[in-house]
Short mmCIF file of N, CA and C in Angstrom, two decimals:
data_model
loop_
_atom_site.label_atom_id
_atom_site.label_comp_id
_atom_site.label_asym_id
_atom_site.label_seq_id
_atom_site.Cartn_x
_atom_site.Cartn_y
_atom_site.Cartn_z
N MET A 1 78.18 113.61 96.50
CA MET A 1 77.61 114.72 95.77
C MET A 1 76.16 114.92 96.22
N ALA A 2 75.84 116.14 96.49
CA ALA A 2 74.49 116.47 96.95
C ALA A 2 73.47 116.25 95.84
N THR A 3 72.28 115.89 96.25
CA THR A 3 71.19 115.76 95.29
C THR A 3 70.66 117.16 94.94
N ILE A 4 69.87 117.21 93.90
CA ILE A 4 69.26 118.49 93.53
C ILE A 4 68.36 118.99 94.67
N ALA A 5 67.64 118.06 95.29
CA ALA A 5 66.78 118.45 96.42
C ALA A 5 67.61 119.05 97.55
N GLN A 6 68.77 118.47 97.83
CA GLN A 6 69.64 119.01 98.88
C GLN A 6 70.19 120.37 98.48
N GLU A 7 70.52 120.54 97.20
CA GLU A 7 70.99 121.85 96.73
C GLU A 7 69.88 122.88 96.85
N LEU A 8 68.66 122.48 96.51
CA LEU A 8 67.52 123.40 96.65
C LEU A 8 67.31 123.78 98.11
N ALA A 9 67.38 122.79 99.00
CA ALA A 9 67.20 123.08 100.42
C ALA A 9 68.26 124.05 100.92
N ALA A 10 69.50 123.83 100.51
CA ALA A 10 70.58 124.72 100.93
C ALA A 10 70.39 126.12 100.35
N SER A 11 69.99 126.19 99.09
CA SER A 11 69.84 127.50 98.45
C SER A 11 68.65 128.27 99.01
N GLN A 12 67.70 127.57 99.64
CA GLN A 12 66.52 128.22 100.21
C GLN A 12 66.63 128.47 101.71
N ASP A 13 67.78 128.14 102.29
CA ASP A 13 67.99 128.36 103.72
C ASP A 13 68.30 129.83 103.95
N ALA A 14 67.38 130.55 104.57
CA ALA A 14 67.52 132.00 104.76
C ALA A 14 68.76 132.35 105.59
N ASP A 15 69.06 131.55 106.59
CA ASP A 15 70.24 131.83 107.41
C ASP A 15 71.53 131.63 106.62
N LEU A 16 71.57 130.57 105.82
CA LEU A 16 72.74 130.33 104.98
C LEU A 16 72.92 131.46 103.97
N LEU A 17 71.82 131.93 103.40
CA LEU A 17 71.88 133.04 102.46
C LEU A 17 72.43 134.30 103.13
N LYS A 18 71.95 134.61 104.31
CA LYS A 18 72.45 135.79 105.04
C LYS A 18 73.94 135.68 105.30
N ARG A 19 74.38 134.50 105.70
CA ARG A 19 75.80 134.31 105.99
C ARG A 19 76.63 134.44 104.72
N ALA A 20 76.12 133.92 103.61
CA ALA A 20 76.85 134.02 102.34
C ALA A 20 76.95 135.47 101.89
N ILE A 21 75.88 136.23 102.07
CA ILE A 21 75.91 137.66 101.72
C ILE A 21 76.94 138.37 102.58
N GLN A 22 76.96 138.08 103.86
CA GLN A 22 77.94 138.71 104.75
C GLN A 22 79.36 138.33 104.35
N ALA A 23 79.57 137.06 103.98
CA ALA A 23 80.90 136.62 103.55
C ALA A 23 81.32 137.37 102.29
N ALA A 24 80.39 137.58 101.37
CA ALA A 24 80.71 138.33 100.14
C ALA A 24 81.02 139.78 100.47
N GLN A 25 80.27 140.36 101.40
CA GLN A 25 80.55 141.74 101.80
C GLN A 25 81.92 141.83 102.47
N ARG A 26 82.25 140.87 103.29
CA ARG A 26 83.55 140.85 103.96
C ARG A 26 84.69 140.78 102.94
N GLN A 27 84.43 140.10 101.82
CA GLN A 27 85.45 139.99 100.77
C GLN A 27 85.37 141.13 99.76
N ARG A 28 84.55 142.13 100.08
CA ARG A 28 84.43 143.35 99.27
C ARG A 28 83.92 143.07 97.84
N ILE A 29 83.00 142.11 97.73
CA ILE A 29 82.40 141.81 96.43
C ILE A 29 81.39 142.92 96.14
N PRO A 30 81.52 143.58 94.97
CA PRO A 30 80.56 144.63 94.63
C PRO A 30 79.14 144.06 94.53
N ASN A 31 78.16 144.83 95.00
CA ASN A 31 76.76 144.38 94.98
C ASN A 31 76.62 142.98 95.59
N ALA A 32 77.20 142.82 96.76
CA ALA A 32 77.28 141.49 97.39
C ALA A 32 75.92 140.81 97.52
N GLN A 33 74.94 141.53 98.02
CA GLN A 33 73.65 140.90 98.23
C GLN A 33 73.05 140.41 96.92
N TYR A 34 73.00 141.27 95.92
CA TYR A 34 72.44 140.88 94.63
C TYR A 34 73.25 139.72 94.03
N SER A 35 74.56 139.84 94.08
CA SER A 35 75.42 138.82 93.48
C SER A 35 75.20 137.45 94.12
N VAL A 36 75.13 137.42 95.44
CA VAL A 36 74.94 136.13 96.13
C VAL A 36 73.53 135.61 95.86
N GLU A 37 72.52 136.46 95.99
CA GLU A 37 71.15 136.01 95.75
C GLU A 37 70.98 135.46 94.33
N ALA A 38 71.61 136.11 93.36
CA ALA A 38 71.49 135.68 91.97
C ALA A 38 72.23 134.37 91.70
N ASN A 39 73.21 134.05 92.53
CA ASN A 39 74.05 132.88 92.28
C ASN A 39 74.03 131.84 93.40
N ILE A 40 73.05 131.91 94.28
CA ILE A 40 73.04 131.01 95.43
C ILE A 40 72.96 129.54 95.01
N GLY A 41 72.23 129.25 93.95
CA GLY A 41 72.15 127.86 93.47
C GLY A 41 73.50 127.33 93.04
N LEU A 42 74.28 128.16 92.38
CA LEU A 42 75.64 127.77 91.99
C LEU A 42 76.55 127.70 93.21
N LEU A 43 76.42 128.68 94.08
CA LEU A 43 77.27 128.74 95.28
C LEU A 43 77.18 127.45 96.09
N VAL A 44 75.98 126.94 96.32
CA VAL A 44 75.83 125.74 97.16
C VAL A 44 76.34 124.48 96.48
N SER A 45 76.56 124.53 95.17
CA SER A 45 77.08 123.36 94.45
C SER A 45 78.61 123.38 94.35
N LEU A 46 79.24 124.42 94.89
CA LEU A 46 80.70 124.54 94.84
C LEU A 46 81.35 123.84 96.03
N PRO A 47 82.64 123.47 95.87
CA PRO A 47 83.35 122.79 96.96
C PRO A 47 83.37 123.63 98.23
N ALA A 48 83.31 122.93 99.37
CA ALA A 48 83.31 123.60 100.67
C ALA A 48 84.71 124.05 101.08
N GLY A 49 85.73 123.56 100.43
CA GLY A 49 87.09 123.97 100.76
C GLY A 49 88.03 123.58 99.63
N ALA A 50 89.25 124.10 99.68
CA ALA A 50 90.24 123.79 98.65
C ALA A 50 90.51 122.29 98.65
N GLY A 51 90.34 121.66 97.49
CA GLY A 51 90.58 120.23 97.36
C GLY A 51 89.48 119.35 97.92
N SER A 52 88.42 119.93 98.41
CA SER A 52 87.33 119.17 99.00
C SER A 52 86.40 118.62 97.93
N THR A 53 85.91 117.42 98.16
CA THR A 53 84.89 116.86 97.27
C THR A 53 83.49 117.15 97.80
N GLN A 54 83.42 117.65 99.02
CA GLN A 54 82.14 118.02 99.63
C GLN A 54 81.75 119.43 99.19
N THR A 55 80.49 119.59 98.85
CA THR A 55 79.99 120.91 98.46
C THR A 55 79.32 121.58 99.66
N ILE A 56 79.00 122.85 99.48
CA ILE A 56 78.25 123.56 100.52
C ILE A 56 76.93 122.83 100.77
N ALA A 57 76.28 122.36 99.72
CA ALA A 57 75.01 121.63 99.87
C ALA A 57 75.21 120.32 100.63
N ASP A 58 76.34 119.62 100.38
CA ASP A 58 76.63 118.40 101.14
C ASP A 58 76.75 118.71 102.63
N GLU A 59 77.50 119.75 102.94
CA GLU A 59 77.68 120.15 104.34
C GLU A 59 76.36 120.58 104.96
N HIS A 60 75.55 121.28 104.18
CA HIS A 60 74.24 121.72 104.66
C HIS A 60 73.35 120.50 104.93
N ALA A 61 73.36 119.53 104.02
CA ALA A 61 72.54 118.32 104.19
C ALA A 61 72.97 117.57 105.45
N TYR A 62 74.27 117.49 105.69
CA TYR A 62 74.78 116.85 106.91
C TYR A 62 74.28 117.61 108.14
N ALA A 63 74.35 118.94 108.08
CA ALA A 63 73.90 119.77 109.20
C ALA A 63 72.40 119.58 109.44
N VAL A 64 71.62 119.46 108.38
CA VAL A 64 70.18 119.23 108.51
C VAL A 64 69.91 117.90 109.22
N THR A 65 70.64 116.86 108.82
CA THR A 65 70.49 115.54 109.43
C THR A 65 70.86 115.57 110.91
N GLU A 66 71.99 116.19 111.23
CA GLU A 66 72.44 116.28 112.62
C GLU A 66 71.47 117.11 113.46
N HIS A 67 70.95 118.18 112.88
CA HIS A 67 69.98 119.02 113.58
C HIS A 67 68.72 118.22 113.90
N ALA A 68 68.25 117.45 112.92
CA ALA A 68 67.05 116.63 113.12
C ALA A 68 67.27 115.60 114.22
N ARG A 69 68.46 114.99 114.25
CA ARG A 69 68.78 114.03 115.31
C ARG A 69 68.79 114.70 116.68
N ALA A 70 69.42 115.87 116.74
CA ALA A 70 69.50 116.59 118.02
C ALA A 70 68.11 116.99 118.50
N VAL A 71 67.28 117.47 117.60
CA VAL A 71 65.91 117.86 117.96
C VAL A 71 65.12 116.63 118.43
N ALA A 72 65.28 115.50 117.75
CA ALA A 72 64.58 114.28 118.15
C ALA A 72 65.02 113.83 119.54
N ALA A 73 66.32 113.92 119.82
CA ALA A 73 66.82 113.55 121.15
C ALA A 73 66.27 114.48 122.22
N LEU A 74 66.22 115.77 121.91
CA LEU A 74 65.66 116.73 122.86
C LEU A 74 64.17 116.49 123.08
N ASP A 75 63.46 116.18 121.99
CA ASP A 75 62.03 115.89 122.11
C ASP A 75 61.80 114.66 122.98
N GLU A 76 62.65 113.64 122.81
CA GLU A 76 62.53 112.43 123.63
C GLU A 76 62.80 112.74 125.10
N ALA A 77 63.86 113.50 125.34
CA ALA A 77 64.19 113.88 126.72
C ALA A 77 63.07 114.72 127.32
N GLN A 78 62.51 115.62 126.52
CA GLN A 78 61.42 116.46 127.02
C GLN A 78 60.19 115.62 127.34
N ALA A 79 59.92 114.61 126.51
CA ALA A 79 58.78 113.73 126.77
C ALA A 79 58.96 112.99 128.10
N GLU A 80 60.21 112.55 128.37
CA GLU A 80 60.48 111.89 129.66
C GLU A 80 60.26 112.86 130.82
N LEU A 81 60.76 114.07 130.67
CA LEU A 81 60.57 115.07 131.72
C LEU A 81 59.09 115.39 131.93
N ASN A 82 58.35 115.50 130.83
CA ASN A 82 56.91 115.78 130.93
C ASN A 82 56.19 114.64 131.66
N ALA A 83 56.59 113.40 131.39
CA ALA A 83 55.96 112.25 132.05
C ALA A 83 56.28 112.27 133.55
N LYS A 84 57.53 112.58 133.89
CA LYS A 84 57.91 112.67 135.31
C LYS A 84 57.14 113.78 136.00
N ARG A 85 56.99 114.89 135.31
CA ARG A 85 56.27 116.02 135.90
C ARG A 85 54.80 115.67 136.13
N ALA A 86 54.21 115.00 135.14
CA ALA A 86 52.80 114.62 135.26
C ALA A 86 52.59 113.62 136.40
N ALA A 87 53.61 112.81 136.67
CA ALA A 87 53.50 111.81 137.73
C ALA A 87 53.67 112.40 139.13
N LEU A 88 54.20 113.60 139.22
CA LEU A 88 54.37 114.23 140.53
C LEU A 88 53.02 114.59 141.13
N ALA A 89 52.85 114.21 142.37
CA ALA A 89 51.62 114.60 143.07
C ALA A 89 51.79 116.03 143.58
N SER A 90 50.70 116.76 143.62
CA SER A 90 50.77 118.10 144.20
C SER A 90 51.08 117.95 145.68
N PRO A 91 51.67 118.94 146.31
CA PRO A 91 52.07 118.80 147.71
C PRO A 91 50.95 118.35 148.64
N GLY A 92 49.77 118.87 148.46
CA GLY A 92 48.66 118.50 149.33
C GLY A 92 48.13 117.10 149.08
N ALA A 93 48.37 116.56 147.90
CA ALA A 93 47.89 115.22 147.56
C ALA A 93 48.94 114.15 147.81
N ASP A 94 50.16 114.55 148.15
CA ASP A 94 51.27 113.61 148.30
C ASP A 94 51.35 113.10 149.73
N PRO A 95 50.89 111.85 149.98
CA PRO A 95 50.90 111.33 151.34
C PRO A 95 52.31 111.07 151.88
N ALA A 96 53.30 111.10 151.03
CA ALA A 96 54.68 110.95 151.50
C ALA A 96 55.21 112.26 152.06
N ARG A 97 54.60 113.37 151.70
CA ARG A 97 55.04 114.69 152.17
C ARG A 97 54.23 115.15 153.38
N VAL A 98 52.93 115.14 153.23
CA VAL A 98 52.04 115.48 154.35
C VAL A 98 51.27 114.19 154.63
N THR A 99 51.70 113.46 155.63
CA THR A 99 51.13 112.13 155.88
C THR A 99 49.72 112.22 156.46
N ASP A 100 48.99 111.12 156.30
CA ASP A 100 47.66 111.03 156.90
C ASP A 100 47.76 111.18 158.42
N GLU A 101 48.82 110.62 158.97
CA GLU A 101 49.03 110.72 160.41
C GLU A 101 49.16 112.17 160.86
N TYR A 102 49.89 112.97 160.09
CA TYR A 102 50.02 114.40 160.42
C TYR A 102 48.66 115.08 160.41
N ILE A 103 47.89 114.79 159.38
CA ILE A 103 46.58 115.43 159.24
C ILE A 103 45.64 114.98 160.36
N MET A 104 45.64 113.67 160.64
CA MET A 104 44.79 113.15 161.71
C MET A 104 45.17 113.79 163.05
N HIS A 105 46.44 113.92 163.31
CA HIS A 105 46.88 114.54 164.56
C HIS A 105 46.40 115.99 164.63
N ALA A 106 46.61 116.74 163.57
CA ALA A 106 46.22 118.15 163.56
C ALA A 106 44.72 118.31 163.71
N ILE A 107 43.93 117.45 163.07
CA ILE A 107 42.47 117.49 163.20
C ILE A 107 42.09 117.21 164.65
N GLY A 108 42.73 116.21 165.24
CA GLY A 108 42.44 115.87 166.63
C GLY A 108 42.75 117.01 167.57
N VAL A 109 43.87 117.69 167.32
CA VAL A 109 44.23 118.83 168.16
C VAL A 109 43.24 119.96 167.96
N LEU A 110 42.92 120.24 166.73
CA LEU A 110 42.02 121.35 166.42
C LEU A 110 40.65 121.16 167.06
N PHE A 111 40.11 119.96 166.96
CA PHE A 111 38.75 119.71 167.44
C PHE A 111 38.72 118.90 168.74
N LYS A 112 39.84 118.72 169.37
CA LYS A 112 39.96 117.95 170.62
C LYS A 112 39.25 116.60 170.52
N ALA A 113 39.60 115.87 169.50
CA ALA A 113 39.04 114.53 169.33
C ALA A 113 39.52 113.65 170.47
N PRO A 114 38.75 112.63 170.85
CA PRO A 114 39.08 111.81 172.00
C PRO A 114 40.45 111.13 171.91
N ASN A 115 40.91 110.78 170.73
CA ASN A 115 42.17 110.08 170.59
C ASN A 115 43.36 111.01 170.38
N ALA A 116 43.14 112.31 170.37
CA ALA A 116 44.23 113.25 170.11
C ALA A 116 45.07 113.45 171.36
N GLU A 117 46.34 113.75 171.16
CA GLU A 117 47.21 114.07 172.28
C GLU A 117 46.78 115.39 172.88
N GLU A 118 47.09 115.57 174.15
CA GLU A 118 46.74 116.82 174.82
C GLU A 118 47.68 117.93 174.35
N THR A 119 47.16 118.86 173.60
CA THR A 119 47.92 120.04 173.18
C THR A 119 46.97 121.20 173.12
N THR A 120 47.50 122.34 172.89
CA THR A 120 46.68 123.54 172.81
C THR A 120 45.94 123.56 171.49
N THR A 121 44.68 123.95 171.51
CA THR A 121 43.90 124.04 170.28
C THR A 121 43.91 125.47 169.77
N VAL A 122 43.54 125.61 168.52
CA VAL A 122 43.45 126.92 167.91
C VAL A 122 42.36 127.71 168.62
N GLY A 123 42.62 128.94 168.98
CA GLY A 123 41.62 129.80 169.59
C GLY A 123 41.67 129.83 171.10
N GLU A 124 42.50 129.03 171.72
CA GLU A 124 42.59 129.06 173.19
C GLU A 124 43.49 130.17 173.64
#
């Protein structure tokens, strides 16, 4: 059985209220919006199905718990991704991508340093 706090949380869930109003309209309840809004506290305390001991508020409380777990898992995964991203070196700073040897060679070619291989320089 749901606690009063869980019933309050369910009755104050705007999305649940909208869905309940739509369900009442679908069942051709006169003044569906007013009727559901006026009785939402009672509605969430009613069984979720024929013969069920679970109420709408019980199901809502379970959904809230599962949602919180899913969000926490996503937050944890996002934190891992953020850490991996922060650890990535920018292309110009990554010596595994553009090695010091590559840069030294290119500098030697550009300025015809004594230890550079014989190649064409820029501007020739």
